PDB file of C-alpha atoms in Angstrom:
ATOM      1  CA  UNK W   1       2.136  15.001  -7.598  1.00 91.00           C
ATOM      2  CA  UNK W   2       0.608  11.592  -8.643  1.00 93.00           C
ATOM      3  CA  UNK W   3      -2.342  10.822 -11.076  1.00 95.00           C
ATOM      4  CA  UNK W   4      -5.416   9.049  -9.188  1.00 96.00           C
ATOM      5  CA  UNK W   5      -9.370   8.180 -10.653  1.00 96.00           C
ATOM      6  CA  UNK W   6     -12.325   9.801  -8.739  1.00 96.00           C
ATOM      7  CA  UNK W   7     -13.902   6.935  -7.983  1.00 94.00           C
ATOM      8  CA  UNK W   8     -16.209   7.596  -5.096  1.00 94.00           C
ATOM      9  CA  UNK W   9     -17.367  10.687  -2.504  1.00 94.00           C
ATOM     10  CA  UNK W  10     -17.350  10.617   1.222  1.00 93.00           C
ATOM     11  CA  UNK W  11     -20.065  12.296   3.223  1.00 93.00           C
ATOM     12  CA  UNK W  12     -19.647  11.837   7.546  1.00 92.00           C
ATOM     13  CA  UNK W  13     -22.483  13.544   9.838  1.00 90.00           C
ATOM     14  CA  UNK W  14     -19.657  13.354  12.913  1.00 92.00           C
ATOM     15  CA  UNK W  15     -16.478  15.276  11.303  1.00 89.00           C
ATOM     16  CA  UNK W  16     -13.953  17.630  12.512  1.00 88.00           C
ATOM     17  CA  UNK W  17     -14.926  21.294  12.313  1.00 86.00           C
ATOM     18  CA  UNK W  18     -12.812  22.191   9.397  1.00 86.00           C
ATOM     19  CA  UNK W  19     -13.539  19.895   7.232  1.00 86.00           C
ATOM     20  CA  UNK W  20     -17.319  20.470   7.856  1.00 85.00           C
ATOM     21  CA  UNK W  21     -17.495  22.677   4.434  1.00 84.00           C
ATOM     22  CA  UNK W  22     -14.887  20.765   1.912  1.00 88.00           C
ATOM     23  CA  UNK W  23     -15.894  18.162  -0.612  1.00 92.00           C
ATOM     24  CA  UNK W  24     -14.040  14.556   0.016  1.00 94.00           C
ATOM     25  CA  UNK W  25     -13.658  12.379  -2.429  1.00 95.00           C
ATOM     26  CA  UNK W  26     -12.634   8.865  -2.785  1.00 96.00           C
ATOM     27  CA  UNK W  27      -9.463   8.493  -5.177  1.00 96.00           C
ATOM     28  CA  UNK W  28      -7.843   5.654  -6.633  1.00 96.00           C
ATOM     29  CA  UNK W  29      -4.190   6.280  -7.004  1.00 96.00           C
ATOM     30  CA  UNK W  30      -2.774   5.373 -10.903  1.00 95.00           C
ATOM     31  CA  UNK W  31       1.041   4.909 -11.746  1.00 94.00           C
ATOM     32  CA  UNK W  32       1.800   7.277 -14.475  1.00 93.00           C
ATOM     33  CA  UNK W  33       3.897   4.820 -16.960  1.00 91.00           C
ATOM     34  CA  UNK W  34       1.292   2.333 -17.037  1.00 90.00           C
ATOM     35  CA  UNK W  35      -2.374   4.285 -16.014  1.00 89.00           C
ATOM     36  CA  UNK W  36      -2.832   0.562 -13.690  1.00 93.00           C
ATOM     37  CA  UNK W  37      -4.234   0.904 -10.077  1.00 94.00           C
ATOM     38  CA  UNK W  38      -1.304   1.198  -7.760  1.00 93.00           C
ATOM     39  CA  UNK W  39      -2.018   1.281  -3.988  1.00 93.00           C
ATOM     40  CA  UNK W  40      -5.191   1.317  -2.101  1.00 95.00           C
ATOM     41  CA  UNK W  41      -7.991   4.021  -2.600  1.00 95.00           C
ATOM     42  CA  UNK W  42      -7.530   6.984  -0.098  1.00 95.00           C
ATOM     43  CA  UNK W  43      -9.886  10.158   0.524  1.00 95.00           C
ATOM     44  CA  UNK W  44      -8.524  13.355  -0.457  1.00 95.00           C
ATOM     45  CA  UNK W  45     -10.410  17.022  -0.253  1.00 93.00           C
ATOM     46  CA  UNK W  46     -10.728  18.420  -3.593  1.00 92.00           C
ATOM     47  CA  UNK W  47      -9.757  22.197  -4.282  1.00 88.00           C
ATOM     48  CA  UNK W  48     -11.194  22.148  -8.022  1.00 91.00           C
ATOM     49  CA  UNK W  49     -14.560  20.605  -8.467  1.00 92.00           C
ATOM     50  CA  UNK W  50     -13.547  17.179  -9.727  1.00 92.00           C
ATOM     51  CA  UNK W  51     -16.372  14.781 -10.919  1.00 92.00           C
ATOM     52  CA  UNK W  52     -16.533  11.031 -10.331  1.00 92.00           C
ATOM     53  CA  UNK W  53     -14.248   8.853 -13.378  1.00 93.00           C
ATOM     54  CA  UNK W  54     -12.231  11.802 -13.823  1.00 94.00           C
ATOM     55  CA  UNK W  55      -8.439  11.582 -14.001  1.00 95.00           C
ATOM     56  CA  UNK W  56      -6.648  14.298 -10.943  1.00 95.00           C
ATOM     57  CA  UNK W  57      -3.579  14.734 -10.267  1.00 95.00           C
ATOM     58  CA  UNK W  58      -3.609  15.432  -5.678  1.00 95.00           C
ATOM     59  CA  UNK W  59      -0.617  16.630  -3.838  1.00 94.00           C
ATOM     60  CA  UNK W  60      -0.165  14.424   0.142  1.00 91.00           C
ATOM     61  CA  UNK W  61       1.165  15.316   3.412  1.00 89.00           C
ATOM     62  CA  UNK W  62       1.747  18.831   4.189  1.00 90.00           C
ATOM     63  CA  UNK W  63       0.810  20.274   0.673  1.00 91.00           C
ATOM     64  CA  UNK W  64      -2.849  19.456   0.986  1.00 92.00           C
ATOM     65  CA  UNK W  65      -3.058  22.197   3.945  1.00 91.00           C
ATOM     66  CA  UNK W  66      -1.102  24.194   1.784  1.00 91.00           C
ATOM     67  CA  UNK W  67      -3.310  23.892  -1.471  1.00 91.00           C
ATOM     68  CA  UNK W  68      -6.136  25.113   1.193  1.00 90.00           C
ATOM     69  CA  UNK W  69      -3.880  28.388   2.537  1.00 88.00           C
ATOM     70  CA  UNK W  70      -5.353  30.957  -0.111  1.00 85.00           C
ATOM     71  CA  UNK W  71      -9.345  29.943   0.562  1.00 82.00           C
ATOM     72  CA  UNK W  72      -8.366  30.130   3.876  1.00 84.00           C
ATOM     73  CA  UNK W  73      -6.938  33.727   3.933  1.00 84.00           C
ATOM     74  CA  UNK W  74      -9.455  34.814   1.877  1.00 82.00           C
ATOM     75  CA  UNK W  75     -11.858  33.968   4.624  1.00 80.00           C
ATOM     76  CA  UNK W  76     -13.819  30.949   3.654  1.00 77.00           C
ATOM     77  CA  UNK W  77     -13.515  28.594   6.658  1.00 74.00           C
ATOM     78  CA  UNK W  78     -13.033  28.495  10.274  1.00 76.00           C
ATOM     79  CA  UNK W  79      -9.763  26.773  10.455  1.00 84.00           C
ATOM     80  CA  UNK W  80      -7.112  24.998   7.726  1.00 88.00           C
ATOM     81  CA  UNK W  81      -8.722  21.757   6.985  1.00 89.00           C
ATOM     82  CA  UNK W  82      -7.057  18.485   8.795  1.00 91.00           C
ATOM     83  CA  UNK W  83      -6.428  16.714   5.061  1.00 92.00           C
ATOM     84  CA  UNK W  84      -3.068  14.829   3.789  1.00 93.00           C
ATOM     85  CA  UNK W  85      -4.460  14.833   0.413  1.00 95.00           C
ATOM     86  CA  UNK W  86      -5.873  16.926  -1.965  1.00 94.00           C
ATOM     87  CA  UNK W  87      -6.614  17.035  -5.569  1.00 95.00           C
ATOM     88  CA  UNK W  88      -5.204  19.967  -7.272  1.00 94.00           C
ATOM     89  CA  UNK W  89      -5.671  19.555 -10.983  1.00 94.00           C
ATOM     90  CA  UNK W  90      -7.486  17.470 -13.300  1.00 95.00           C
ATOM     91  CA  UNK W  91      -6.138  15.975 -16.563  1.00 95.00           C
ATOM     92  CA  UNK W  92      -7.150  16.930 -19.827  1.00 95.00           C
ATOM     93  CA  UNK W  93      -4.942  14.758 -21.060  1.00 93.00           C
ATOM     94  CA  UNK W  94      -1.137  13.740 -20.694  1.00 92.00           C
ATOM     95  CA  UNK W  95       1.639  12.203 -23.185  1.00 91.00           C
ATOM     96  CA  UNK W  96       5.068   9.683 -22.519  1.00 89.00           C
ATOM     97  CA  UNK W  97       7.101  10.101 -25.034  1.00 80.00           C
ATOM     98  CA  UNK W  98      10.594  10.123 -23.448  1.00 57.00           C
ATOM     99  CA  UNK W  99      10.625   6.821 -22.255  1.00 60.00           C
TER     100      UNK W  99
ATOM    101  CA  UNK Y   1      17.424  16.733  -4.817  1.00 93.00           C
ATOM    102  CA  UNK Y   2      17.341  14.284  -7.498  1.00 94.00           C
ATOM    103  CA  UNK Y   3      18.189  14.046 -11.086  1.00 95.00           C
ATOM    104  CA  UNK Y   4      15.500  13.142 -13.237  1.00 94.00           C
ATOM    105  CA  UNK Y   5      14.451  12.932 -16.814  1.00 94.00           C
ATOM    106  CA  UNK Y   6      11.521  14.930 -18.281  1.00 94.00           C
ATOM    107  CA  UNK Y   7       9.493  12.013 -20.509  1.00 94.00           C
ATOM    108  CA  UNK Y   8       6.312  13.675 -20.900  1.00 94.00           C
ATOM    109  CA  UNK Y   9       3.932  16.438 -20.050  1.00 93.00           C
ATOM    110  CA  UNK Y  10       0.199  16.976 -18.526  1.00 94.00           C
ATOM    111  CA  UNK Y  11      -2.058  19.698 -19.970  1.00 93.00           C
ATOM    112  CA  UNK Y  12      -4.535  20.477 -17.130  1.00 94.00           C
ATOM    113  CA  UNK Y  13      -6.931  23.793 -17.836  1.00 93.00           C
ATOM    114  CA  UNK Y  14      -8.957  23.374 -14.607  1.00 93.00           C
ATOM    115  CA  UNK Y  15      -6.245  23.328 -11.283  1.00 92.00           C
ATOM    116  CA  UNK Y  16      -5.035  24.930  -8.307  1.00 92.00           C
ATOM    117  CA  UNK Y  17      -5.244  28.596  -9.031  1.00 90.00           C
ATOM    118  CA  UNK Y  18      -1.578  28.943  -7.635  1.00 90.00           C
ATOM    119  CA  UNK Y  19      -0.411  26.431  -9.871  1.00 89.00           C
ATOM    120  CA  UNK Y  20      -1.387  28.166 -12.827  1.00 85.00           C
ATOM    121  CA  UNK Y  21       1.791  29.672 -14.936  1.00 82.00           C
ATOM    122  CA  UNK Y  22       3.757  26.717 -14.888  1.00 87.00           C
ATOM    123  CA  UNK Y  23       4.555  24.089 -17.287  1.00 91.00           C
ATOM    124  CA  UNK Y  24       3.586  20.590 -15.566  1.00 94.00           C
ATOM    125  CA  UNK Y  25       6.183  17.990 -16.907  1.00 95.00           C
ATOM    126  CA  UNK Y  26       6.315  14.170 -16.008  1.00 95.00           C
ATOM    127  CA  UNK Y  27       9.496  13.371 -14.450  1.00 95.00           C
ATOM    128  CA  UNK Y  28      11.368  10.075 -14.053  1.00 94.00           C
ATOM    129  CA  UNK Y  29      14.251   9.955 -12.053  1.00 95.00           C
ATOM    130  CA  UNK Y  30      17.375   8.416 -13.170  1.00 94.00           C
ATOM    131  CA  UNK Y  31      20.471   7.168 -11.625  1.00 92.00           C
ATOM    132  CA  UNK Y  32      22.786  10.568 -12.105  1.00 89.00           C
ATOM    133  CA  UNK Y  33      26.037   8.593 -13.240  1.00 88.00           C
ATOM    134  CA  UNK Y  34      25.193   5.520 -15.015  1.00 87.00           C
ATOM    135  CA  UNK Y  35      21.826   7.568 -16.717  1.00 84.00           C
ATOM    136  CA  UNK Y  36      19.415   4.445 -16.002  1.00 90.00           C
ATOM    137  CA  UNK Y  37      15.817   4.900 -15.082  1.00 92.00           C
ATOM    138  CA  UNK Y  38      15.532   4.409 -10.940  1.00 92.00           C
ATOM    139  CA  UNK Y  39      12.093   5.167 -10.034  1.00 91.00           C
ATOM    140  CA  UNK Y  40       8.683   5.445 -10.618  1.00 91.00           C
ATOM    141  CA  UNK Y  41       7.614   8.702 -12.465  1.00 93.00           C
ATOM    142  CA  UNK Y  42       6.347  11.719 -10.629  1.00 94.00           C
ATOM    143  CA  UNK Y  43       4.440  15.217 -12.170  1.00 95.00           C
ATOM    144  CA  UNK Y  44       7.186  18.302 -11.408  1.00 95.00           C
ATOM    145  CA  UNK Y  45       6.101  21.756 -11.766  1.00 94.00           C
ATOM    146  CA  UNK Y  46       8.541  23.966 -13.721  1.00 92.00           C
ATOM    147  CA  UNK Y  47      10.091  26.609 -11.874  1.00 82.00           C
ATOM    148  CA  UNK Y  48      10.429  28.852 -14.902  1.00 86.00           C
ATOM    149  CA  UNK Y  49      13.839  26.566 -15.892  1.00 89.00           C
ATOM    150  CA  UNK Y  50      12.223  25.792 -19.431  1.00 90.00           C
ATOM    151  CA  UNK Y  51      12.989  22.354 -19.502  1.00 91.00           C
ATOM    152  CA  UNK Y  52      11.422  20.197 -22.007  1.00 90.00           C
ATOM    153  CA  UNK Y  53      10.799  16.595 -22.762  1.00 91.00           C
ATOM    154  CA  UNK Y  54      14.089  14.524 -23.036  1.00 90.00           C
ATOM    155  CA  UNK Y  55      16.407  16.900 -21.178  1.00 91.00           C
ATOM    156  CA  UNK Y  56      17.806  15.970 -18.185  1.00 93.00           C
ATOM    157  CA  UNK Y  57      16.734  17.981 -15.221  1.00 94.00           C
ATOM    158  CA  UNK Y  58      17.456  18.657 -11.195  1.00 94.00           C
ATOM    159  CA  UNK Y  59      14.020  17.952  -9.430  1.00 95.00           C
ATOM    160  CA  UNK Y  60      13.483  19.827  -5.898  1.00 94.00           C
ATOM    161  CA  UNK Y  61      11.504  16.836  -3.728  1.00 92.00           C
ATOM    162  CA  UNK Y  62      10.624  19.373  -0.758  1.00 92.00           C
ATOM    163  CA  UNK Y  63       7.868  21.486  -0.195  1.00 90.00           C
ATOM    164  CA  UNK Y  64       9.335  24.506   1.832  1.00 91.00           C
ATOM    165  CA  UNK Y  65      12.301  25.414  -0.354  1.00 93.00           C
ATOM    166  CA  UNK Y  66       9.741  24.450  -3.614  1.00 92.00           C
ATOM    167  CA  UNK Y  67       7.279  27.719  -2.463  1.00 92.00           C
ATOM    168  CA  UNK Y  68      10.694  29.590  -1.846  1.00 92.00           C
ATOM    169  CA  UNK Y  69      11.964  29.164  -5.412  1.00 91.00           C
ATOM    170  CA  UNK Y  70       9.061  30.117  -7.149  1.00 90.00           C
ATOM    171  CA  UNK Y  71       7.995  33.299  -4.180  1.00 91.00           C
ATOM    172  CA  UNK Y  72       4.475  31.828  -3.877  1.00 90.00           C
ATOM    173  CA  UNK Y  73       4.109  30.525  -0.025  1.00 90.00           C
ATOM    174  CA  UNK Y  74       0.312  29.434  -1.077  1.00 90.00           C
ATOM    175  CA  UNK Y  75       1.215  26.915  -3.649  1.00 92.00           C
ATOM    176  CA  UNK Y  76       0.908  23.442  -3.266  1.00 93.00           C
ATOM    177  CA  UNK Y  77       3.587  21.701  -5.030  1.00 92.00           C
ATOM    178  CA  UNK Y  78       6.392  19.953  -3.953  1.00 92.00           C
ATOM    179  CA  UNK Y  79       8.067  18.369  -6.733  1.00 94.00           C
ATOM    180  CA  UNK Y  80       9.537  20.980  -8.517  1.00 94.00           C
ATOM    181  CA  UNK Y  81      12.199  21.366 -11.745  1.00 94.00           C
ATOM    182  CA  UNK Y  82      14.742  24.048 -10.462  1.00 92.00           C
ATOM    183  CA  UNK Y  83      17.796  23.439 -12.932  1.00 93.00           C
ATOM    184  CA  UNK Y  84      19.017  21.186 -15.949  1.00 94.00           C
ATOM    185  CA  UNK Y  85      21.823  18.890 -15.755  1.00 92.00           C
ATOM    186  CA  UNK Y  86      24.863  19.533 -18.202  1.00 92.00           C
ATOM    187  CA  UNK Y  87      26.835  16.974 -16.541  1.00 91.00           C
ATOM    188  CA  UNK Y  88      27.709  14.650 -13.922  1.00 91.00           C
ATOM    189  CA  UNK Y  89      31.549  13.660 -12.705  1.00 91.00           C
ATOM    190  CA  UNK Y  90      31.763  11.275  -9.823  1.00 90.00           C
ATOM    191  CA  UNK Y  91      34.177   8.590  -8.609  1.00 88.00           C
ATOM    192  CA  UNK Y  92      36.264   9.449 -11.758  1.00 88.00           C
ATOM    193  CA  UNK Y  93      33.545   8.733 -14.360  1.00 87.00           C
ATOM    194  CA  UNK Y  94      32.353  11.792 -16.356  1.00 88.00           C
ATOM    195  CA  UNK Y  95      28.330  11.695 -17.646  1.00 87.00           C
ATOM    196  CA  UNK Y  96      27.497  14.259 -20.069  1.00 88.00           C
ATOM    197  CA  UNK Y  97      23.769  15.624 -20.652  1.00 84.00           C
ATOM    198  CA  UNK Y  98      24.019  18.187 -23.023  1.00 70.00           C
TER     199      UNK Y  98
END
């Protein structure tokens, strides 16, 4: 799981069915040693109500659909959501000390 | 698999509901012989191992076998701490952890 900022939210009229009803957002990705911007910003769905500057921590690839399995079984939504991101925490706060 | 070394945690009250139980623990892995830092650091979820920060730990990197160890098939997490390294004997040279 990697840290990333909220920077940004993406709204599209045109969009594939399933992800009709989930929030995107727009997240930079942060390196964890040094909190700088690593990589370009990507869109990920968000699973826990994250607000714009906050600090998340998303999962990629297959684990996104996953993170969506349980809203999806408990009926909410047509279909599992075509995302290969999704935030599935945000930071209160975290601490290096082992390094 | 790779070997890794806890150097930090993340406190997070508002997350994935089936991510809730777990200790979330910043890993960095390490090269499992020589004990050197080899990559960039990564957030592992701890599979009930009760590792802590400084020990030296076995990080799962798939998501599949990550659901099967901790019997949740809805939770999203793929890095995952499923042991902690005593010690490490290859090409005759002996690393200890303990």
């Amino acid at each position: 799981m990697k840290l990333a900022r909220v920077c940004g939210r993406v709204f599209c009229t045109r969009q594939e069915a399933a992800v009709e009803d989930k929030k995107l957002l727009l997240i930079q990705p942060l390196d964890w040693d040094t909190g700088k911007e690593t990589g370009s910003p990507l869109v990920a769905g968000d699973c826990v109500g994250a607000g714009s500057g906050e600090k998340v921590f998303y999962v990629a690839s297959r684990e996104a659909i996953v993170a969506y399995q349980n809203c999806y079984e408990a009926g909410c939504g047509t279909a599992l959501p075509p995302v290969d991101a999704a935030i599935v925490g945000i930071v209160d706060g975290y601490q290096l000390d082992g390094l | 698999m790779f070997v890794a070394k806890v150097v930090g945690s993340v406190w997070a009250t508002r997350k994935h509901p089936d991510l809730k139980g777990g200790k979330l623990l910043l890993v960095k892995p390490v090269e499992p012989v020589s004990g050197e830092y080899a990559g960039a650091t990564a957030l592992a979820l701890d599979g009930g191992v009760g590792a802590g920060v400084g020990d030296t730990v076995l990080v799962l990197d798939e998501g599949g076998s990550a659901r099967k160890v901790i019997k949740n098939d809805n939770a999203p997490v793929r890095t995952l701490i499923c042991g902690v390294l005593d010690s490490v004997h290859s090409g005759g040279k002996d690393k200890k952890y303990a």
